[in-house]
Each structure stands twice: as C-alpha cells, then as structure tokens.
Coordinates of C-alpha atoms in Angstrom, one line a residue:
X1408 CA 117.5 30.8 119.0
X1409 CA 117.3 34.7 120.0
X1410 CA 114.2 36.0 121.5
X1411 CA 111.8 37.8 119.4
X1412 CA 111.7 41.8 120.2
X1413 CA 108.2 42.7 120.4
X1414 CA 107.2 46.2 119.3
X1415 CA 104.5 48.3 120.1
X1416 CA 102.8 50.4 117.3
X1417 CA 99.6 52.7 117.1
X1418 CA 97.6 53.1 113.5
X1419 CA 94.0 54.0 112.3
X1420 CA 92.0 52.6 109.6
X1421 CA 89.1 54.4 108.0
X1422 CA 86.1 52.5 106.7
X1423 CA 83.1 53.1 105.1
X1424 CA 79.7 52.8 107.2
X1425 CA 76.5 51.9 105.8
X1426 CA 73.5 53.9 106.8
X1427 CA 70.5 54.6 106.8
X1428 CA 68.7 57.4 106.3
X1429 CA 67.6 58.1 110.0
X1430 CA 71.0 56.7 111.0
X1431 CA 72.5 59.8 108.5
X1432 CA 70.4 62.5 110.1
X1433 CA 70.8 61.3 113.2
X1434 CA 74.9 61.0 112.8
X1435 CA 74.6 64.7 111.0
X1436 CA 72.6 66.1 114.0
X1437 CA 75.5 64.8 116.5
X1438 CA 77.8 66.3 114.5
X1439 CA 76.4 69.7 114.5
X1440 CA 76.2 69.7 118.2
X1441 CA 79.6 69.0 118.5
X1442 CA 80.7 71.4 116.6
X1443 CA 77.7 73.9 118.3
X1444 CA 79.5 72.8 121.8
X1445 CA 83.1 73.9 120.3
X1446 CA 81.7 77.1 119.8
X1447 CA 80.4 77.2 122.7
X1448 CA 83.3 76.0 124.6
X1449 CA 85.5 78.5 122.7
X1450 CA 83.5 81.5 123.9
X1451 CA 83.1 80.3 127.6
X1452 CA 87.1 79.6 127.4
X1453 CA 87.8 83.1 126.4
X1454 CA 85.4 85.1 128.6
X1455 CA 87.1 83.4 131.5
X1456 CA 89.4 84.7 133.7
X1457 CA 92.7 82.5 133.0
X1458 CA 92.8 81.8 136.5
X1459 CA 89.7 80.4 136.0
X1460 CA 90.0 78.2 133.0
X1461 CA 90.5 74.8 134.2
X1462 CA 89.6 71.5 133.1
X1463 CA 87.0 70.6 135.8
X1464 CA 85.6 74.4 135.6
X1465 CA 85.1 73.6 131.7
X1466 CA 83.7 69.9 132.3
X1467 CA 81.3 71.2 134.8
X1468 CA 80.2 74.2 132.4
X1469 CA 79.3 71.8 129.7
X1470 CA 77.9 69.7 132.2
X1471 CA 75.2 72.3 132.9
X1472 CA 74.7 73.4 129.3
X1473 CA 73.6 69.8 128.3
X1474 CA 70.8 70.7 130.6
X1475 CA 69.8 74.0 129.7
X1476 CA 70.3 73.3 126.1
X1477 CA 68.0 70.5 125.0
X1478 CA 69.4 69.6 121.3
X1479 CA 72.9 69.5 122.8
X1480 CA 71.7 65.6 124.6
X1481 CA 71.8 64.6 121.0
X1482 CA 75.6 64.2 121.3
X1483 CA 76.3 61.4 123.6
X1484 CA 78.3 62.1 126.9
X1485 CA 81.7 60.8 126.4
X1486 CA 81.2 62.4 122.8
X1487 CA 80.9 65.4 124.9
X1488 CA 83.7 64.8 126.3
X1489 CA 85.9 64.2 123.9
X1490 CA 85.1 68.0 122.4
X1491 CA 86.7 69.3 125.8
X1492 CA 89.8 66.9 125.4
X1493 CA 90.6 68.1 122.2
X1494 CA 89.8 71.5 122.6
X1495 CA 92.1 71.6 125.4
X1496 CA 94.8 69.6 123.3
X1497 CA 94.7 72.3 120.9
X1498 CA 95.7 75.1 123.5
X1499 CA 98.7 72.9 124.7
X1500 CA 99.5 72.6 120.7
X1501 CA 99.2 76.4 120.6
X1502 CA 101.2 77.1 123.5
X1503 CA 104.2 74.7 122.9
X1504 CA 104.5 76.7 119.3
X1505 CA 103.0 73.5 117.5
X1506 CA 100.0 75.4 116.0
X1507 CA 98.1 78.3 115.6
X1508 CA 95.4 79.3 118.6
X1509 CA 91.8 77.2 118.1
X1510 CA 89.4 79.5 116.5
X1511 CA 85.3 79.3 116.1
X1512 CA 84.3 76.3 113.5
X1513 CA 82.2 77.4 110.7
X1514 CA 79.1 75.2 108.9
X1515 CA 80.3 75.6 106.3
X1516 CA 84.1 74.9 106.0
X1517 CA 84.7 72.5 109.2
X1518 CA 84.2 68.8 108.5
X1519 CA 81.6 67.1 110.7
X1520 CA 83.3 64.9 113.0
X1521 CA 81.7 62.7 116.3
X1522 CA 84.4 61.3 118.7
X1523 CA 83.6 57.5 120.2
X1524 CA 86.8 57.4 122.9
X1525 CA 86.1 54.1 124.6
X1526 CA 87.0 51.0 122.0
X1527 CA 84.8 48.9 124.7
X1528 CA 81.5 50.4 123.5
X1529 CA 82.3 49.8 120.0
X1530 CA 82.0 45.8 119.9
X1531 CA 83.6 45.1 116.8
X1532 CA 82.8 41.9 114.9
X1533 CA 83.3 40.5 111.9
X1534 CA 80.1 39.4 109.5
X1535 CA 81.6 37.9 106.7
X1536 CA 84.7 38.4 104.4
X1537 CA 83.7 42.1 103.2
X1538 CA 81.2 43.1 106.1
X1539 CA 81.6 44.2 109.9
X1540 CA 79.6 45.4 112.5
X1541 CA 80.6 48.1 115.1
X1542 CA 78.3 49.3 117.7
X1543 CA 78.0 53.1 117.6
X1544 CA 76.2 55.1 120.7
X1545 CA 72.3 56.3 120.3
X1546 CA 72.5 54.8 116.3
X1547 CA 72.8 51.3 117.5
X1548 CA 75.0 48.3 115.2
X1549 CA 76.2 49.8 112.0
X1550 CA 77.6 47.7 109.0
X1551 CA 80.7 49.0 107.8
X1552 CA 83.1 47.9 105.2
X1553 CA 85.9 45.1 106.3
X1554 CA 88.8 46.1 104.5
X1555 CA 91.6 45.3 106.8
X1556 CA 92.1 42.7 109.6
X1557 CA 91.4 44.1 113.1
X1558 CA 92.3 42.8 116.5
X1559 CA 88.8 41.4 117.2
X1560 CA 87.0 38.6 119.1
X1561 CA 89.4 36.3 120.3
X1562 CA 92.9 38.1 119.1
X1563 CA 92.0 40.5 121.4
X1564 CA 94.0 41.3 124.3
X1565 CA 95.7 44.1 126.7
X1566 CA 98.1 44.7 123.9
X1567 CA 95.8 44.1 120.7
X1568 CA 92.8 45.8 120.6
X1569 CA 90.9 48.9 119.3
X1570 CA 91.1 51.6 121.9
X1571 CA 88.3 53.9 120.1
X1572 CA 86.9 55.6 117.1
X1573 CA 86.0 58.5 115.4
X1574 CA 83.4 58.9 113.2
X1575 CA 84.3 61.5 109.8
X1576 CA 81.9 62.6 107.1
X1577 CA 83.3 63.6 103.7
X1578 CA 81.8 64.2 100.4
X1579 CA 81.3 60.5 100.1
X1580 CA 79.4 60.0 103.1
X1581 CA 79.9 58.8 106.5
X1582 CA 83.2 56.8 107.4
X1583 CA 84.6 54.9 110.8
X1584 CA 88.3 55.8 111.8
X1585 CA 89.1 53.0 114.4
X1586 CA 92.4 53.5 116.6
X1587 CA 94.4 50.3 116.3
X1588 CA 97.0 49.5 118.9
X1589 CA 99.2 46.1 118.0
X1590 CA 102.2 44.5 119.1
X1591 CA 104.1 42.8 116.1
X1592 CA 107.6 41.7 115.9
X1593 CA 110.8 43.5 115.4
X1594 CA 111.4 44.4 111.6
X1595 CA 114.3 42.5 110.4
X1596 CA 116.8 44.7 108.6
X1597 CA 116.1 45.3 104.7
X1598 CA 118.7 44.3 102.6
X1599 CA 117.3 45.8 99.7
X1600 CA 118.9 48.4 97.3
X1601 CA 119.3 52.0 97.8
X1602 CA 117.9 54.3 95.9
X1603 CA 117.1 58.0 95.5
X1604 CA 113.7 59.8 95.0
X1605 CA 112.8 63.1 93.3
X1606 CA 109.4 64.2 93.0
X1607 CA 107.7 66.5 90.3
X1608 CA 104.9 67.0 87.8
X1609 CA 105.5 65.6 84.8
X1610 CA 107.3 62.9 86.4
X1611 CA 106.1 61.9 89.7
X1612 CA 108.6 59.7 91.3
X1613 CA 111.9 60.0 89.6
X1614 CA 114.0 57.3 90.7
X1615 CA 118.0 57.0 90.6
X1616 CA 117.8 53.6 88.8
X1617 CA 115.5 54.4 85.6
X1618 CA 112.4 52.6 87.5
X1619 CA 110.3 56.1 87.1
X1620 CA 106.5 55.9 88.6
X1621 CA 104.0 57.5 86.5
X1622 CA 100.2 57.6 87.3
X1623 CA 99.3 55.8 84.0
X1624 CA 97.7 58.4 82.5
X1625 CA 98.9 61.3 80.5
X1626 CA 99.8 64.6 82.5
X1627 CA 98.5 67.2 80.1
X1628 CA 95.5 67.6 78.1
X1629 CA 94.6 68.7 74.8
X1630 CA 96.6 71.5 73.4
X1631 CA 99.0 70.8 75.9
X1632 CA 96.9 72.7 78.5
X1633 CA 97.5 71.2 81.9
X1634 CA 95.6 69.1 83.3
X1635 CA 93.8 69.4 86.7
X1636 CA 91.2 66.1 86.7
X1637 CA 93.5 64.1 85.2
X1638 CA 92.0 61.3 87.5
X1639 CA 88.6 61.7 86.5
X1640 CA 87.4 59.3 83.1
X1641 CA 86.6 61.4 80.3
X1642 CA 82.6 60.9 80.8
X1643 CA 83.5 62.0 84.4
X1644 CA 85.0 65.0 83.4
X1645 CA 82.0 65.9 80.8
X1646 CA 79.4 65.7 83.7
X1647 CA 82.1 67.8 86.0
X1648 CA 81.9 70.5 83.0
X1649 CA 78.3 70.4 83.4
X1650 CA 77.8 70.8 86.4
X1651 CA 80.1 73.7 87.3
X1652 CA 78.6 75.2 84.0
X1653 CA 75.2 74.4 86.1
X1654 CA 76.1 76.1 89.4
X1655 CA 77.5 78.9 87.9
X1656 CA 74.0 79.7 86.1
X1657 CA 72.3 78.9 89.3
X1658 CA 74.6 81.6 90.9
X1659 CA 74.2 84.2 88.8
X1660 CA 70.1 84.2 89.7
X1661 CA 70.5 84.3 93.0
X1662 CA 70.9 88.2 95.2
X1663 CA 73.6 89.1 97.1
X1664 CA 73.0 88.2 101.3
X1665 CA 70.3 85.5 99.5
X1666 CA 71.0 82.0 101.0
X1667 CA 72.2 79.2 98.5
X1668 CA 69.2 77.4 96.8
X1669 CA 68.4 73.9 97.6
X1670 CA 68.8 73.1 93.8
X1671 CA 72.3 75.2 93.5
X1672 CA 73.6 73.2 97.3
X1673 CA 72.6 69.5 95.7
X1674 CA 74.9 70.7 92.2
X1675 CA 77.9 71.8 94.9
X1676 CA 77.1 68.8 96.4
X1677 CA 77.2 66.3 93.1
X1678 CA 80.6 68.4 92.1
X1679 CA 82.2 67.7 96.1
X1680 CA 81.9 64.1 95.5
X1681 CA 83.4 64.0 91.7
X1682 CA 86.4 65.9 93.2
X1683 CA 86.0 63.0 96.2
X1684 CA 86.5 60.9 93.9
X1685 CA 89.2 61.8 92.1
X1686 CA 90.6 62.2 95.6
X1687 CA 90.5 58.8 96.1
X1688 CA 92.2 57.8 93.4
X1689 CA 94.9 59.4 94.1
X1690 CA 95.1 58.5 97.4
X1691 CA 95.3 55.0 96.3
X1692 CA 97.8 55.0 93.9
X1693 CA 100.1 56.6 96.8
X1694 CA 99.4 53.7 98.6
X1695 CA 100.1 51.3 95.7
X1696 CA 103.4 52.7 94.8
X1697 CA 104.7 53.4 98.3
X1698 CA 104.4 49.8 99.4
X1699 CA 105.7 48.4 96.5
X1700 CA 108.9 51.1 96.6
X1701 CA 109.3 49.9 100.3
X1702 CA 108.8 47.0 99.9
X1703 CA 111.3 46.1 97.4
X1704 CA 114.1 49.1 98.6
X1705 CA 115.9 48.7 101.4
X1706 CA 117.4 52.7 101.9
X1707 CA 114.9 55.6 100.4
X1708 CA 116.8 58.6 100.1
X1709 CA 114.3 61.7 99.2
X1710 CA 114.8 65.8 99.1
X1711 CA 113.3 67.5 102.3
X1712 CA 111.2 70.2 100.9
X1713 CA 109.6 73.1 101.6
X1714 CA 106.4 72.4 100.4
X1715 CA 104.6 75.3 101.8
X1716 CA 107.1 77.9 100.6
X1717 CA 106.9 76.3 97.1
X1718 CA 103.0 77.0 96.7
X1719 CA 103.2 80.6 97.6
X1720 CA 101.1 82.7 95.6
X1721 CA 103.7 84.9 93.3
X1722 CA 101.1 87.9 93.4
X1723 CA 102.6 90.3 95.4
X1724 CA 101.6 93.8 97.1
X1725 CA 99.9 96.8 95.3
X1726 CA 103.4 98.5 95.5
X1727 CA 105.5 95.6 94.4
X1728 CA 103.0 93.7 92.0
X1729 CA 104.1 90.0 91.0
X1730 CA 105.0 88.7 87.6
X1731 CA 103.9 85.2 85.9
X1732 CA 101.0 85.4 88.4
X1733 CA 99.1 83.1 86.1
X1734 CA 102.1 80.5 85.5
X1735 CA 102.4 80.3 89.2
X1736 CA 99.5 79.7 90.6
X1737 CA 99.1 76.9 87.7
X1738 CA 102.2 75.6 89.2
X1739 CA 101.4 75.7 92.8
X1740 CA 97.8 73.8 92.0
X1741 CA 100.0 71.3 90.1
X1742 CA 102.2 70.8 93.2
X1743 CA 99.4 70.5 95.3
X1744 CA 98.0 68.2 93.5
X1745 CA 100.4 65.7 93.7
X1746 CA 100.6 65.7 97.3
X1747 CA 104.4 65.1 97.5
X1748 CA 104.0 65.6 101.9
X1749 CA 101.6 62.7 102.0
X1750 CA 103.8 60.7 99.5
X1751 CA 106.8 61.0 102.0
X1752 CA 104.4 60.1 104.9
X1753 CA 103.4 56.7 103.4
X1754 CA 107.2 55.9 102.9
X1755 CA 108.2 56.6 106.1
X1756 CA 106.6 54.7 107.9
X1757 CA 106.2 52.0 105.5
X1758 CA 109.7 51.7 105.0
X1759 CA 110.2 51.7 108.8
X1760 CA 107.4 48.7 109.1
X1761 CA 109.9 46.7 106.2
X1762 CA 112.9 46.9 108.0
X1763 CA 114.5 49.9 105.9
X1764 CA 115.1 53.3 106.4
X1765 CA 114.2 56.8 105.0
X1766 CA 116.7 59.5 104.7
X1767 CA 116.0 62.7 103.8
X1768 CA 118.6 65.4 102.4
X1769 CA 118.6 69.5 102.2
X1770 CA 117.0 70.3 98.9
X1771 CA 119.1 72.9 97.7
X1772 CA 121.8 72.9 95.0
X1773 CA 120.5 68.9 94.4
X1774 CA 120.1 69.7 90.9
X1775 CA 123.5 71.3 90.5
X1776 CA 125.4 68.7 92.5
X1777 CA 127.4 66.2 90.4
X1778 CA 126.4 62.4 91.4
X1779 CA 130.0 61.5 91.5
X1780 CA 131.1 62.9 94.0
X1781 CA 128.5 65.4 95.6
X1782 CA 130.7 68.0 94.5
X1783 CA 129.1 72.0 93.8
X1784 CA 130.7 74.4 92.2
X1785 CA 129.9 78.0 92.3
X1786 CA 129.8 78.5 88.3
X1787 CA 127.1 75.4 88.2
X1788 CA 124.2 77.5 90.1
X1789 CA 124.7 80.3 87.3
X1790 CA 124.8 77.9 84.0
X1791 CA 121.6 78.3 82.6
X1792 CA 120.2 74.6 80.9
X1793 CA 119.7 75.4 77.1
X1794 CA 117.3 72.6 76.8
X1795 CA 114.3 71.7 79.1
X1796 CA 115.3 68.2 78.6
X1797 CA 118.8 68.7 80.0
X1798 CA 120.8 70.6 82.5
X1799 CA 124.2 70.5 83.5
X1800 CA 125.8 69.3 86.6
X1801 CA 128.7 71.1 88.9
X1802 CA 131.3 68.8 86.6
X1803 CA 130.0 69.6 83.6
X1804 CA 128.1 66.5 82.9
X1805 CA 124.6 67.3 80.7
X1806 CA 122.0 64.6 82.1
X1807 CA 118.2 64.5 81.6
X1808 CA 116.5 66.8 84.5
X1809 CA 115.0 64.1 86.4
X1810 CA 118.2 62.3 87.2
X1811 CA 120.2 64.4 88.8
X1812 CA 118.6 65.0 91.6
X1813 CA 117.5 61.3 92.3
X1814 CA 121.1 60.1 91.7
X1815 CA 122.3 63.1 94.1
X1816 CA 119.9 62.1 96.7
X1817 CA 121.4 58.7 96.4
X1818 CA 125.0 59.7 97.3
X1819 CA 124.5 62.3 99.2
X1820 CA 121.9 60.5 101.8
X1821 CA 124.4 57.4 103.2
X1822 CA 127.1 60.3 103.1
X1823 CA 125.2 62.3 105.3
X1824 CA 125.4 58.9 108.0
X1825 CA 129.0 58.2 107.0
X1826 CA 130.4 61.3 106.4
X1827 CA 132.3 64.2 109.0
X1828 CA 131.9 66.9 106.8
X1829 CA 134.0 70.7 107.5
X1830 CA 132.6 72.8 110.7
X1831 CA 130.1 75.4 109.5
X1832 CA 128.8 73.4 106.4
X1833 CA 125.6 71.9 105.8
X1834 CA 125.3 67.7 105.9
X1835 CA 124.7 66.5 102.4
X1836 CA 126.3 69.0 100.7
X1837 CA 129.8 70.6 100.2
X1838 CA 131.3 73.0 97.8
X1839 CA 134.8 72.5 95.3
X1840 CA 136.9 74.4 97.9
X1841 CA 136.3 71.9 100.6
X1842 CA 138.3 68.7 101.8
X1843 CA 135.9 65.5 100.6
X1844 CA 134.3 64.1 103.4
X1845 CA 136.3 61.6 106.3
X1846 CA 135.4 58.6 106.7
X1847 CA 133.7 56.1 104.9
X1848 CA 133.0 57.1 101.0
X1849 CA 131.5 56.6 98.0
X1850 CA 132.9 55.1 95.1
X1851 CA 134.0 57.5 92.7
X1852 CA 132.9 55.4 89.8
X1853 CA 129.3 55.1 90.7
X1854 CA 127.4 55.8 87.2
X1855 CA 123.7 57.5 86.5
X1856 CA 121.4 54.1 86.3
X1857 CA 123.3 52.0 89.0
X1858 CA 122.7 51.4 92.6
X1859 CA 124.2 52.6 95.6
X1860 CA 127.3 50.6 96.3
X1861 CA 129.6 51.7 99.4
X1862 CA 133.1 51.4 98.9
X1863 CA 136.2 52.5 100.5
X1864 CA 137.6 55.8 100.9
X1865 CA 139.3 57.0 97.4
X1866 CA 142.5 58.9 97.2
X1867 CA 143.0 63.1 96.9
X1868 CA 143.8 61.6 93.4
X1869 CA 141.3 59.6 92.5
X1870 CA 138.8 61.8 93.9
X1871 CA 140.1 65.3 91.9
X1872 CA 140.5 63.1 88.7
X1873 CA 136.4 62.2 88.4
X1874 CA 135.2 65.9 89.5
X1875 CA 137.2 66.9 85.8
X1876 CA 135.4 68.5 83.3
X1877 CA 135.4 66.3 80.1

C-alpha cells in the first residue's frame, strides 16, 4: 500500500455571532478605534521622513498614542497591532504593483473590522450541534453559529488548528471569520467528464452538454423590464419599494451640509439589509452549483474574462459623448450582478479540493470559433447573427448563442495542454491559414451536446473535410 501524501491547506469560515446589546456597542466602539488608529497611522506614516518610517518607529508611535489618547485603550493591544501589520502589508502590496497606495478610511464607506491574531485566545468549543462558543478579548464568550466542523478540542494539533480571527460587521450584523489551517490527504485524480462553461445573463452557466444552471427564478420582470432584485420575494420587493420611496421623501426635507436624520439613517439602514439579503442568496446558490459542478466534473474549462473592462461605463467625455449610455450601464449592473469573478473563484479551488482541474482559455473570438475543430476564419467575426437566438460559427454552422462558446471552451482548453501551436499565436486559438495543432488532438467528430473525448491525431484530410461549409 503507497503512503498517503498529506497536504497542507489554509481557509476561513465566516459565522454569525450572537450579541448583545452592550457586546454590539462595545464591538462597534473597537471598531471605530481601529479604523480612528488607521487614520492616524496613515498621517504619522506620511509626515515621516522615509528614512524614518520603520516598523518599530510605527509600533512605538502607537504605543504612545494609546496613552495620550484615552478611547483608543478600547481596542485591545494585539488588535492594535494587527492595524500596523496590515497597514504595512498594504505598502508592500503597493510597492510590488499589486495595489493601489492605502488611503484614509471613511465612516461612512469602510466596513468595521476588529482583528483577533492569536487563535490561542479565541478558545473555541463546541455547545451543541448548531451553537459554539469563542472567546473574544474585553467582550468575553460569544455564541456564534456552528455551521462547519472546526479543528477544535481534541482534533487539535500543530497542523490542525485555528491560527486567529477577524471579526466583520455587515448589514446583517456582526460575524466571526476564523482562519483555518488543516492537513488532509492528497486529492485523488477526478475521472469525471469535461466540460466547458460560459457565463451570461439570461443564462447563467451555459454548459457544453445541455446541463444549463439557472437561478430558478425568472430573469426579467414584467414588461420584460430587467430585473435587478430578482432574489428578493415579491412582498420583499414591495417593502424595498417603500422604503426607498421613504428615504427619498425623508431626503428631500432635509438642507444641504444638514446631517442625515436618525429616522432617514434607520430607513438606509432597513434597505442595507434587504440588499444583504438578497446578497446572500446569491452567494449561496454560487456555492450550491459550484460544488455540485465540481463535484460531478472532472476538467472545467471556462473563458478568462475581463470583467473590469466589460463594466465600463459607455458615457464618455464632453468632447466625445457615449451612445446607448442607458443600455450599458443596464448591462454592466447586470454583469455585476451575477458575480461571474466569484463564480470562477468557488470552482477553482473546489475543483482543485475534488481532484480535477480548472482551465481557463482567452476569451476572444470564442463565439466565432467552430467547436470542431477550433478553427477562425476572418469572414466569421464580420457575419452579423440575424436572429438573437442564433449565430454562426467560423464553418458556417448556425447554433443557439449559448453553445458555442461552452463547446469551444471544451475543445479548445485540453488543446491548450496538448497542443504546440505556430510561434507568434495565441494558445487556444488559431486562425484557417494555420497548420492544426501537433500533437495530440481532438476528434474531429465531436458534436454540440457530447463530452470531451480525446482521440488521436486526424489526418490533413480528415481535418480540412469537417472545417467545410455545408
């Protein structure tokens, strides 16, 4: 019998804590002086000379501010901290070209965050099925919602444990994100099918075989008018109507530089958590359909994106305005709300923990190449589809919309392992004037419906004879 290879992996799981009232303000309080010493940080950081800035300069500045300042010993130390880690993280980020420069965090927009960095002081046990406690500094034993096993009491060791916590608040309330590290076993390889992904609207998950995933609920409302709380109920989205009806009364009484009412902040508040909500939902259905697509697939093959530069507002400069402002920007909220990044997220790494794989291809000229044999013709780019239902391929083939692409995705992603293709070309895709790819091929034959099946290398023959128009 072969040895079992152990692997190390790293993951978080968020749960909801139960609190109090004085635990709440007390949790709020912390969080405001965390983001107060941010600020504060930032300022200090900047002002310096950068000779001067220096971790232990910066450590024994807030050091000295806890006390001068006397609401800033409302954040625990290590807490304290953990603000100068990550500040400091984010200056690495910005100077490696990973992100932008850290900036001031407002009230307003920033989340309210506390950081617990030692898993020792949480104490993590488990009540009952549905319950746990965790131990959180100056609020004392929390309850918070047991939704996944943890590496507690006696499965805890040097390679199983939590290693710390941070503590979130959303519109929802206050929730625990622990940091898990584990050691499991080795994946065994999936022998599942392969299939090919393409995302959209209407459709969300378009798969290669037919097996489409749909949210269960219809995509557009009345009059065909999209629609953007699709995940609410419809009493849901009659008390959402109301109360943005509500807030926008509420707004138009109050004087420009006047702060928000208390009344108008508890209606903003009431529509953050319906939108929470709906969040949520969607969130979970990701998680639903993921796991079961990794689960039962073996090879994922999926378009890599742009995401970013497919949500860019289509207004335009005062010299150069945009057209179809309006259709756009319904567009991009429609892409945004799907959340096609986190979709791929979920699959990757599920589909890693199951043993398979996730391949990803260059989106352009997907929808133009033929399934058969990956082939794009110049002509196919300029063929405009006379029905939104269809559209034709490089061959000539007419094909429903969402196929296409998924079926492409599907040859083109094992090609991309298999496959040498001509110097100065793109992998996973090649045009009619090139040599087909060396190597190890597809099967010429393969058909809109089926799954992946490698086969041998065809002939110039074979290969020129299914790239013919019919």
């Amino acid at each position: 019998m072969s040895d079992v290879v152990m692997v190390h992996r790293q993951f978080g799981h968020r749960a909801r804590l139960a609190l109090d009232t004085a635990r709440r303000t007390m949790l709020d309080e912390q969080a405001h002086a965390a983001r107060a010493l941010w600020n504060l940080l930032h300022d200090w950081w900047t002002m310096q000379a950068r000779d001067r800035r220096t971790l232990a300069a910066a450590d024994a500045a807030i050091r000295q501010a806890r006390k001068d300042i006397d609401w800033l010993t409302v954040l625990p130390a290590q807490a304290a901290q953990a603000v100068l880690k990550t500040y400091f993280q984010s200056w690495m980020n910005c100077w490696e070209g990973r992100a932008a420069a850290p900036t001031f965090k407002s009230r307003l927009r920033s989340s309210l965050v506390v950081d617990v960095p030692q898993g020792r002081d949480l104490k993590v046990i488990r009540v009952h099925r549905r319950w746990g406690m965790v131990n959180i500094p100056k609020a004392g034993r929390v309850r918070f919602r047991w939704t996944r096993e943890l590496p507690v009491g006696k499965h805890t060791d040097d390679n199983n444990r939590v290693t710390g916590a941070r503590l979130v608040k959303d519109a929802l309330g206050w929730h625990i994100a622990f940091r898990v590290t584990a050691t499991t076993p080795e994946p065994v390889a999936h022998t599942g099918p392969e299939v090919g992904i393409d995302v959209g609207v209407t459709v969300p998950l378009a798969l290669s075989d037919g097996n489409h995933q749909d949210h269960g609920r219809p995509a557009r409302a009345e009059h065909n008018r999209s629609d953007r709380d699709k995940w609410l109920t419809t009493p849901e989205k009659r008390r959402l109507l109301r109360l943005e009806q509500r807030a926008a009364h509420r707004k138009t009484h109050r004087m420009p530089g006047e702060r928000t009412s208390k009344r108008l902040r508890v209606t903003y508040d009431q529509i953050r958590r319906l939108r929470a909500t709906a969040t949520r939902r969607v969130v979970d259905w990701q998680h639903h359909t993921t796991t079961t697509l990794a689960t039962h697939y073996g090879t994922i093959v999926v378009e890599q994106l742009q995401i970013p530069n497919m949500v860019k507002s289509a207004r335009g400069t005062i010299e150069q305005p945009g057209t179809h402002v309006a259709q756009k920007s319904g567009l991009n909220r429609a892409i945004s709300q799907e959340a096609w990044g986190r979709t791929i997220t979920m699959l990757a790494y599920k589909t890693a923990r199951n043993g398979g794989q996730l391949i990803k291809v260059p989106a352009p000229g997907t929808s133009q190449r033929c399934s058969v044999c990956a082939i794009i013709t110049p002509a196919a780019a300029k063929t405009k589809p006379r029905s939104s239902a269809k559209t034709r391929t490089a061959d000539g083939r007419a094909t429903p919309t969402t196929t296409p692409p998924a079926t492409s995705c599907t040859y083109t992603g094992p090609a991309m392992r298999w496959s040498r293709l001509p110097e100065g070309q793109s992998s996973g895709a090649h045009t009619a004037s090139s040599r087909p790819p060396q190597g190890r091929a597809e099967s010429p034959t393969f058909t809109y419906g089926e799954s992946f099946k490698p086969a041998s290398a065809p002939s110039q023959e074979v290969f020129r004879s299914s790239c013919r128009r019919p």
